[in-house]
Amino acid sequence: MAVSLVDPVGLPAVDAYRQVAIASGSRMVFTAGQVAWDADGVAVGIGDLAAQVEQCYLNVATALAAAGATFRDVVKLTVYAVDWTPDKMPLLMDGVSRAAAKLGVVPVPPATLIGVARLHIPEHLVEVEATAFLD
């Protein structure tokens, strides 16, 4: 495996992600930010943050697969959430859990959550991008 995820002593353990990813691979994969579109470009889950998070993660998985990667190869996720407030975290985690169940993997690499005023399409509530390493 090209990626090891760890929580170093001295940093808090967080359920949603690990603090550090150690990559030993030689090929890097960067996905574009994925939004809640289906394969035809139709918005999924309008007004439903959990449904949109799920679709974003599934789209990231599809993008990774095109490079021969999976979430097990991801070293960093960045999540952009519209009008973010901490009370939305259960919805975000519900979407991640639903995607994880479909993908058969729990995506917990180091992650950054950034609250934004809006995304390029008003119906989109979240966008997710990933960086991965492959052997």
XYZ file of N, CA, C and O in Angstrom:
540
model
N 0.849 -1.179 0.000
C 0.000 0.000 0.000
C 0.891 1.239 0.000
O 1.864 1.318 0.724
N 0.557 2.226 -0.791
C 1.366 3.424 -0.937
C 1.100 4.461 0.141
O 1.876 5.387 0.300
N 0.000 4.316 0.917
C -0.386 5.341 1.878
C -0.644 4.721 3.240
O -1.393 3.743 3.355
N -0.027 5.304 4.275
C -0.318 4.940 5.661
C -0.929 6.153 6.337
O -0.388 7.263 6.227
N -2.042 5.957 7.036
C -2.713 7.038 7.747
C -2.463 6.876 9.234
O -2.649 5.785 9.785
N -2.040 7.955 9.899
C -1.706 7.879 11.326
C -2.206 9.105 12.074
O -2.416 10.175 11.491
N -2.395 8.923 13.365
C -2.652 10.008 14.303
C -1.471 10.047 15.264
O -1.376 9.213 16.169
N -0.533 10.978 15.089
C 0.660 11.015 15.933
C 0.327 11.347 17.387
O -0.624 12.082 17.663
N 1.127 10.806 18.283
C 1.032 11.174 19.689
C 1.243 12.685 19.784
O 2.120 13.240 19.126
N 0.412 13.348 20.550
C 0.518 14.797 20.708
C -0.499 15.566 19.888
O -0.640 16.768 20.041
N -1.192 14.866 18.975
C -2.284 15.470 18.216
C -3.557 14.710 18.534
O -3.522 13.493 18.742
N -4.696 15.389 18.538
C -5.939 14.692 18.876
C -6.356 13.711 17.777
O -6.155 13.971 16.594
N -6.933 12.591 18.197
C -7.523 11.652 17.248
C -8.912 12.166 16.899
O -9.696 12.503 17.777
N -9.202 12.262 15.613
C -10.475 12.779 15.127
C -11.157 11.659 14.355
O -10.528 11.015 13.514
N -12.429 11.419 14.625
C -13.131 10.327 13.959
C -13.220 10.495 12.447
O -13.157 9.531 11.703
N -13.374 11.729 11.975
C -13.652 11.980 10.565
C -12.434 11.845 9.655
O -12.587 11.696 8.449
N -11.216 11.919 10.218
C -10.011 11.839 9.391
C -8.814 11.509 10.264
O -8.897 11.534 11.486
N -7.687 11.188 9.625
C -6.417 10.995 10.320
C -5.594 12.263 10.138
O -5.744 12.979 9.156
N -4.690 12.503 11.070
C -3.914 13.741 11.057
C -2.812 13.753 9.993
O -2.453 14.806 9.484
N -2.277 12.585 9.656
C -1.126 12.526 8.751
C -1.292 11.368 7.768
O -1.760 10.293 8.142
N -0.899 11.616 6.530
C -0.803 10.554 5.528
C 0.656 10.465 5.104
O 1.269 11.478 4.766
N 1.190 9.261 5.132
C 2.569 9.027 4.699
C 2.489 8.280 3.377
O 1.981 7.157 3.321
N 2.962 8.916 2.317
C 2.863 8.344 0.972
C 4.225 7.833 0.531
O 5.225 8.544 0.626
N 4.238 6.602 0.035
C 5.483 6.034 -0.475
C 5.403 5.801 -1.976
O 6.307 5.229 -2.556
N 4.350 6.235 -2.578
C 4.160 6.033 -4.009
C 5.022 6.956 -4.851
O 5.646 7.880 -4.346
N 5.005 6.687 -6.141
C 5.826 7.489 -7.041
C 4.995 8.255 -8.068
O 5.527 9.051 -8.815
N 3.690 8.003 -8.083
C 2.811 8.683 -9.041
C 1.725 9.406 -8.265
O 1.057 8.825 -7.414
N 1.525 10.681 -8.553
C 0.515 11.473 -7.859
C -0.722 11.619 -8.743
O -0.618 11.742 -9.949
N -1.878 11.613 -8.087
C -3.152 11.804 -8.773
C -3.865 12.967 -8.092
O -3.992 12.984 -6.871
N -4.333 13.917 -8.883
C -5.087 15.064 -8.378
C -6.441 15.061 -9.064
O -6.497 15.060 -10.296
N -7.518 15.072 -8.292
C -8.833 15.166 -8.916
C -9.280 16.609 -8.929
O -8.914 17.394 -8.052
N -10.067 16.945 -9.921
C -10.761 18.232 -9.896
C -11.787 18.170 -8.780
O -12.189 17.089 -8.344
N -12.223 19.319 -8.318
C -13.286 19.341 -7.328
C -14.532 18.683 -7.915
O -14.952 19.024 -9.024
N -15.089 17.728 -7.181
C -16.264 16.998 -7.643
C -17.502 17.518 -6.918
O -17.494 17.663 -5.698
N -18.526 17.783 -7.683
C -19.790 18.282 -7.135
C -20.855 17.206 -7.302
O -20.594 16.126 -7.813
N -22.064 17.509 -6.871
C -23.161 16.527 -6.867
C -23.863 16.464 -8.220
O -25.053 16.737 -8.344
N -23.111 16.077 -9.241
C -23.677 15.814 -10.565
C -23.661 14.314 -10.787
O -22.715 13.636 -10.387
N -24.673 13.825 -11.495
C -24.607 12.435 -11.946
C -23.799 12.406 -13.243
O -23.288 13.440 -13.695
N -23.684 11.234 -13.862
C -22.863 11.087 -15.064
C -23.359 11.930 -16.239
O -22.600 12.229 -17.158
N -24.618 12.339 -16.196
C -25.184 13.168 -17.259
C -25.109 14.665 -16.950
O -25.646 15.477 -17.699
N -24.492 15.035 -15.836
C -24.381 16.437 -15.469
C -25.635 17.006 -14.823
O -25.810 18.216 -14.768
N -26.486 16.124 -14.311
C -27.720 16.553 -13.635
C -27.444 16.634 -12.139
O -26.871 15.706 -11.549
N -27.838 17.741 -11.503
C -27.624 17.924 -10.071
C -28.399 16.876 -9.275
O -29.564 16.606 -9.546
N -27.732 16.293 -8.287
C -28.303 15.274 -7.410
C -28.520 15.897 -6.033
O -27.688 16.653 -5.548
N -29.628 15.574 -5.388
C -29.848 15.978 -3.995
C -29.975 17.468 -3.773
O -29.451 17.986 -2.787
N -30.678 18.150 -4.634
C -30.835 19.596 -4.468
C -31.436 19.891 -3.092
O -32.468 19.337 -2.719
N -30.732 20.720 -2.318
C -31.181 21.091 -0.977
C -30.864 20.067 0.100
O -31.190 20.276 1.261
N -30.211 18.966 -0.244
C -29.927 17.873 0.694
C -28.414 17.699 0.810
O -27.781 17.066 -0.041
N -27.828 18.260 1.867
C -26.375 18.235 2.028
C -25.836 16.809 2.066
O -24.843 16.500 1.408
N -26.469 15.917 2.819
C -25.974 14.537 2.922
C -25.957 13.858 1.558
O -24.982 13.181 1.203
N -27.030 14.014 0.786
C -27.089 13.398 -0.541
C -26.012 13.971 -1.456
O -25.403 13.235 -2.243
N -25.753 15.266 -1.339
C -24.731 15.868 -2.195
C -23.328 15.433 -1.787
O -22.481 15.173 -2.644
N -23.079 15.321 -0.487
C -21.777 14.836 -0.031
C -21.553 13.418 -0.547
O -20.484 13.093 -1.074
N -22.574 12.573 -0.413
C -22.472 11.206 -0.917
C -22.109 11.191 -2.397
O -21.183 10.492 -2.824
N -22.805 11.974 -3.203
C -22.537 12.006 -4.646
C -21.136 12.531 -4.932
O -20.441 12.005 -5.808
N -20.702 13.541 -4.195
C -19.348 14.070 -4.393
C -18.302 12.989 -4.153
O -17.369 12.829 -4.942
N -18.446 12.251 -3.049
C -17.478 11.196 -2.741
C -17.525 10.085 -3.788
O -16.475 9.558 -4.184
N -18.707 9.732 -4.256
C -18.806 8.726 -5.321
C -18.142 9.233 -6.594
O -17.462 8.470 -7.301
N -18.303 10.522 -6.891
C -17.655 11.098 -8.070
C -16.139 11.127 -7.916
O -15.408 10.882 -8.879
N -15.657 11.436 -6.708
C -14.213 11.385 -6.461
C -13.709 9.964 -6.707
O -12.677 9.768 -7.349
N -14.451 8.968 -6.223
C -14.051 7.576 -6.430
C -13.981 7.240 -7.919
O -13.058 6.541 -8.365
N -14.927 7.745 -8.689
C -14.922 7.514 -10.142
C -13.702 8.170 -10.778
O -13.036 7.574 -11.636
N -13.408 9.391 -10.366
C -12.238 10.095 -10.900
C -10.952 9.347 -10.536
O -10.062 9.182 -11.376
N -10.853 8.900 -9.286
C -9.675 8.148 -8.860
C -9.520 6.862 -9.672
O -8.411 6.508 -10.089
N -10.618 6.171 -9.893
C -10.583 4.900 -10.630
C -10.024 5.090 -12.035
O -9.342 4.199 -12.563
N -10.287 6.243 -12.643
C -9.768 6.516 -13.985
C -8.243 6.528 -14.004
O -7.629 6.294 -15.045
N -7.638 6.781 -12.841
C -6.178 6.782 -12.733
C -5.652 5.500 -12.103
O -4.462 5.393 -11.803
N -6.554 4.540 -11.854
C -6.146 3.295 -11.224
C -6.011 3.400 -9.723
O -5.335 2.589 -9.090
N -6.654 4.394 -9.130
C -6.559 4.636 -7.688
C -7.896 4.387 -7.006
O -8.936 4.309 -7.662
N -7.869 4.299 -5.675
C -9.066 4.214 -4.839
C -8.885 5.166 -3.662
O -7.824 5.792 -3.514
N -9.881 5.225 -2.802
C -9.751 6.052 -1.601
C -8.619 5.566 -0.703
O -8.103 6.339 0.101
N -8.205 4.314 -0.832
C -7.079 3.816 -0.034
C -5.759 4.490 -0.434
O -4.780 4.437 0.304
N -5.730 5.108 -1.604
C -4.531 5.787 -2.086
C -4.540 7.293 -1.794
O -3.563 7.979 -2.073
N -5.639 7.796 -1.256
C -5.797 9.244 -1.038
C -4.980 9.693 0.169
O -5.041 9.091 1.245
N -4.219 10.776 -0.030
C -3.434 11.353 1.063
C -4.027 12.656 1.577
O -3.665 13.115 2.656
N -4.954 13.258 0.817
C -5.528 14.533 1.244
C -6.856 14.773 0.551
O -6.974 14.594 -0.654
N -7.853 15.154 1.343
C -9.145 15.594 0.820
C -9.350 17.045 1.197
O -8.975 17.471 2.294
N -9.963 17.793 0.311
C -10.388 19.148 0.621
C -11.871 19.228 0.307
O -12.306 18.842 -0.789
N -12.639 19.689 1.290
C -14.086 19.795 1.163
C -14.455 21.271 1.274
O -14.077 21.941 2.240
N -15.177 21.758 0.283
C -15.684 23.127 0.278
C -17.188 23.045 0.514
O -17.903 22.414 -0.260
N -17.663 23.682 1.587
C -19.084 23.610 1.943
C -19.680 25.013 1.988
O -19.131 25.919 2.620
N -20.809 25.173 1.316
C -21.492 26.461 1.232
C -22.139 26.803 2.577
O -22.778 25.954 3.203
N -21.957 28.042 3.010
C -22.564 28.551 4.250
C -22.355 27.600 5.419
O -23.280 27.282 6.172
N -21.132 27.148 5.603
C -20.828 26.145 6.615
C -21.059 26.666 8.027
O -20.665 27.767 8.367
N -21.694 25.823 8.833
C -21.811 26.026 10.275
C -21.605 24.658 10.921
O -21.931 23.628 10.311
N -21.065 24.613 12.130
C -20.774 23.327 12.762
C -21.990 22.406 12.916
O -21.824 21.185 12.926
N -23.193 22.962 12.983
C -24.373 22.105 13.132
C -24.652 21.269 11.882
O -25.457 20.334 11.923
N -23.954 21.548 10.777
C -24.123 20.765 9.545
C -23.231 19.517 9.519
O -23.379 18.682 8.632
N -22.327 19.389 10.503
C -21.398 18.261 10.509
C -22.103 16.900 10.487
O -21.667 16.002 9.743
N -23.191 16.669 11.238
C -23.856 15.357 11.144
C -24.343 15.038 9.729
O -24.269 13.878 9.298
N -24.818 16.033 8.988
C -25.257 15.798 7.610
C -24.069 15.450 6.719
O -24.153 14.549 5.881
N -22.975 16.164 6.896
C -21.773 15.875 6.122
C -21.307 14.450 6.408
O -21.039 13.673 5.487
N -21.241 14.085 7.680
C -20.771 12.744 8.045
C -21.742 11.662 7.577
O -21.318 10.563 7.221
N -23.042 11.959 7.556
C -24.017 11.007 7.032
C -23.735 10.737 5.553
O -23.746 9.589 5.113
N -23.471 11.787 4.799
C -23.144 11.613 3.382
C -21.878 10.813 3.177
O -21.809 9.940 2.305
N -20.856 11.082 3.994
C -19.599 10.325 3.903
C -19.866 8.855 4.236
O -19.382 7.958 3.540
N -20.649 8.604 5.266
C -20.961 7.218 5.666
C -21.712 6.473 4.570
O -21.435 5.299 4.301
N -22.649 7.146 3.945
C -23.412 6.511 2.863
C -22.504 6.172 1.687
O -22.600 5.093 1.093
N -21.602 7.088 1.342
C -20.651 6.818 0.262
C -19.715 5.674 0.654
O -19.438 4.793 -0.152
N -19.242 5.697 1.892
C -18.337 4.652 2.360
C -18.983 3.277 2.267
O -18.339 2.302 1.871
N -20.264 3.193 2.607
C -20.972 1.914 2.526
C -21.028 1.417 1.085
O -20.858 0.221 0.830
N -21.241 2.318 0.147
C -21.296 1.927 -1.264
C -19.917 1.577 -1.812
O -19.784 0.711 -2.673
N -18.892 2.264 -1.323
C -17.536 2.068 -1.838
C -16.790 0.946 -1.122
O -15.762 0.480 -1.605
N -17.265 0.554 0.052
C -16.586 -0.489 0.813
C -15.306 -0.023 1.465
O -14.419 -0.822 1.759
N -15.190 1.258 1.705
C -13.997 1.821 2.340
C -14.407 3.057 3.132
O -15.326 3.769 2.733
N -13.752 3.288 4.247
C -14.014 4.485 5.029
C -12.961 5.524 4.652
O -11.782 5.340 4.946
N -13.354 6.604 3.981
C -12.377 7.607 3.534
C -11.981 8.545 4.666
O -12.694 9.484 4.980
N -10.833 8.265 5.309
C -10.404 9.071 6.447
C -8.995 9.658 6.297
O -8.292 9.799 7.280
N -8.565 10.015 5.085
C -7.247 10.655 4.988
C -7.314 12.043 5.609
O -8.391 12.537 5.915
N -6.146 12.674 5.804
C -6.182 14.046 6.271
C -7.129 14.874 5.394
O -7.171 14.689 4.176
N -7.890 15.747 6.039
C -8.895 16.517 5.302
C -8.948 17.940 5.813
O -8.671 18.202 6.984
N -9.322 18.833 4.924
C -9.556 20.218 5.274
C -10.964 20.569 4.838
O -11.355 20.278 3.704
N -11.724 21.162 5.748
C -13.085 21.612 5.460
C -13.072 23.131 5.415
O -12.674 23.780 6.378
N -13.492 23.683 4.279
C -13.465 25.127 4.077
C -14.879 25.612 3.801
O -15.531 25.138 2.862
N -15.357 26.528 4.624
C -16.654 27.149 4.382
C -16.518 28.221 3.317
O -15.590 29.031 3.350
N -17.421 28.189 2.344
C -17.398 29.165 1.253
C -18.774 29.815 1.134
O -19.780 29.252 1.570
N -18.825 30.988 0.540
C -20.098 31.688 0.363
C -20.984 30.970 -0.650
O -22.195 30.848 -0.456
N -20.381 30.489 -1.740
C -21.151 29.790 -2.778
C -20.183 29.066 -3.701
O -18.981 29.325 -3.712
N -20.756 28.148 -4.482
C -20.009 27.454 -5.525
C -20.496 27.951 -6.876
O -21.406 28.784 -6.946
N -19.929 27.448 -7.950
C -20.229 27.977 -9.281
C -21.666 27.732 -9.735
O -22.169 28.450 -10.585
N -22.335 26.726 -9.202
C -23.745 26.449 -9.510
C -24.517 26.623 -8.200
O -24.187 25.972 -7.204
N -25.529 27.463 -8.162
C -26.222 27.745 -6.892
C -26.779 26.515 -6.181
O -26.842 26.499 -4.956
N -27.157 25.465 -6.910
C -27.727 24.271 -6.288
C -26.689 23.420 -5.559
O -27.032 22.577 -4.735
N -25.415 23.619 -5.865
C -24.363 22.807 -5.245
C -24.042 23.330 -3.855
O -23.751 24.516 -3.680
N -24.072 22.418 -2.888
C -23.817 22.762 -1.491
C -22.414 22.380 -1.045
O -21.953 22.846 -0.001
N -21.749 21.525 -1.832
C -20.448 21.005 -1.418
C -19.642 20.596 -2.646
O -20.208 20.253 -3.691
N -18.332 20.649 -2.506
C -17.397 20.205 -3.550
C -16.241 19.514 -2.852
O -15.781 19.976 -1.799
N -15.767 18.398 -3.410
C -14.710 17.609 -2.777
C -13.620 17.327 -3.810
O -13.911 16.900 -4.927
N -12.358 17.550 -3.404
C -11.235 17.206 -4.271
C -10.263 16.323 -3.484
O -10.237 16.358 -2.253
N -9.489 15.531 -4.226
C -8.579 14.576 -3.585
C -7.214 14.598 -4.243
O -7.073 14.892 -5.427
N -6.208 14.248 -3.423
C -4.860 14.003 -3.904
C -4.501 12.586 -3.476
O -4.716 12.219 -2.313
N -3.972 11.806 -4.398
C -3.631 10.413 -4.117
C -2.212 10.105 -4.605
O -1.693 10.803 -5.477
N -1.610 9.064 -4.022
C -0.317 8.551 -4.448
C -0.473 7.100 -4.830
O -1.176 6.338 -4.157
N 0.186 6.697 -5.898
C 0.178 5.309 -6.352
C 1.610 4.786 -6.418
O 2.542 5.544 -6.701
N 1.771 3.485 -6.183
C 3.093 2.852 -6.324
C 3.509 2.865 -7.771
O 2.726 2.854 -8.680
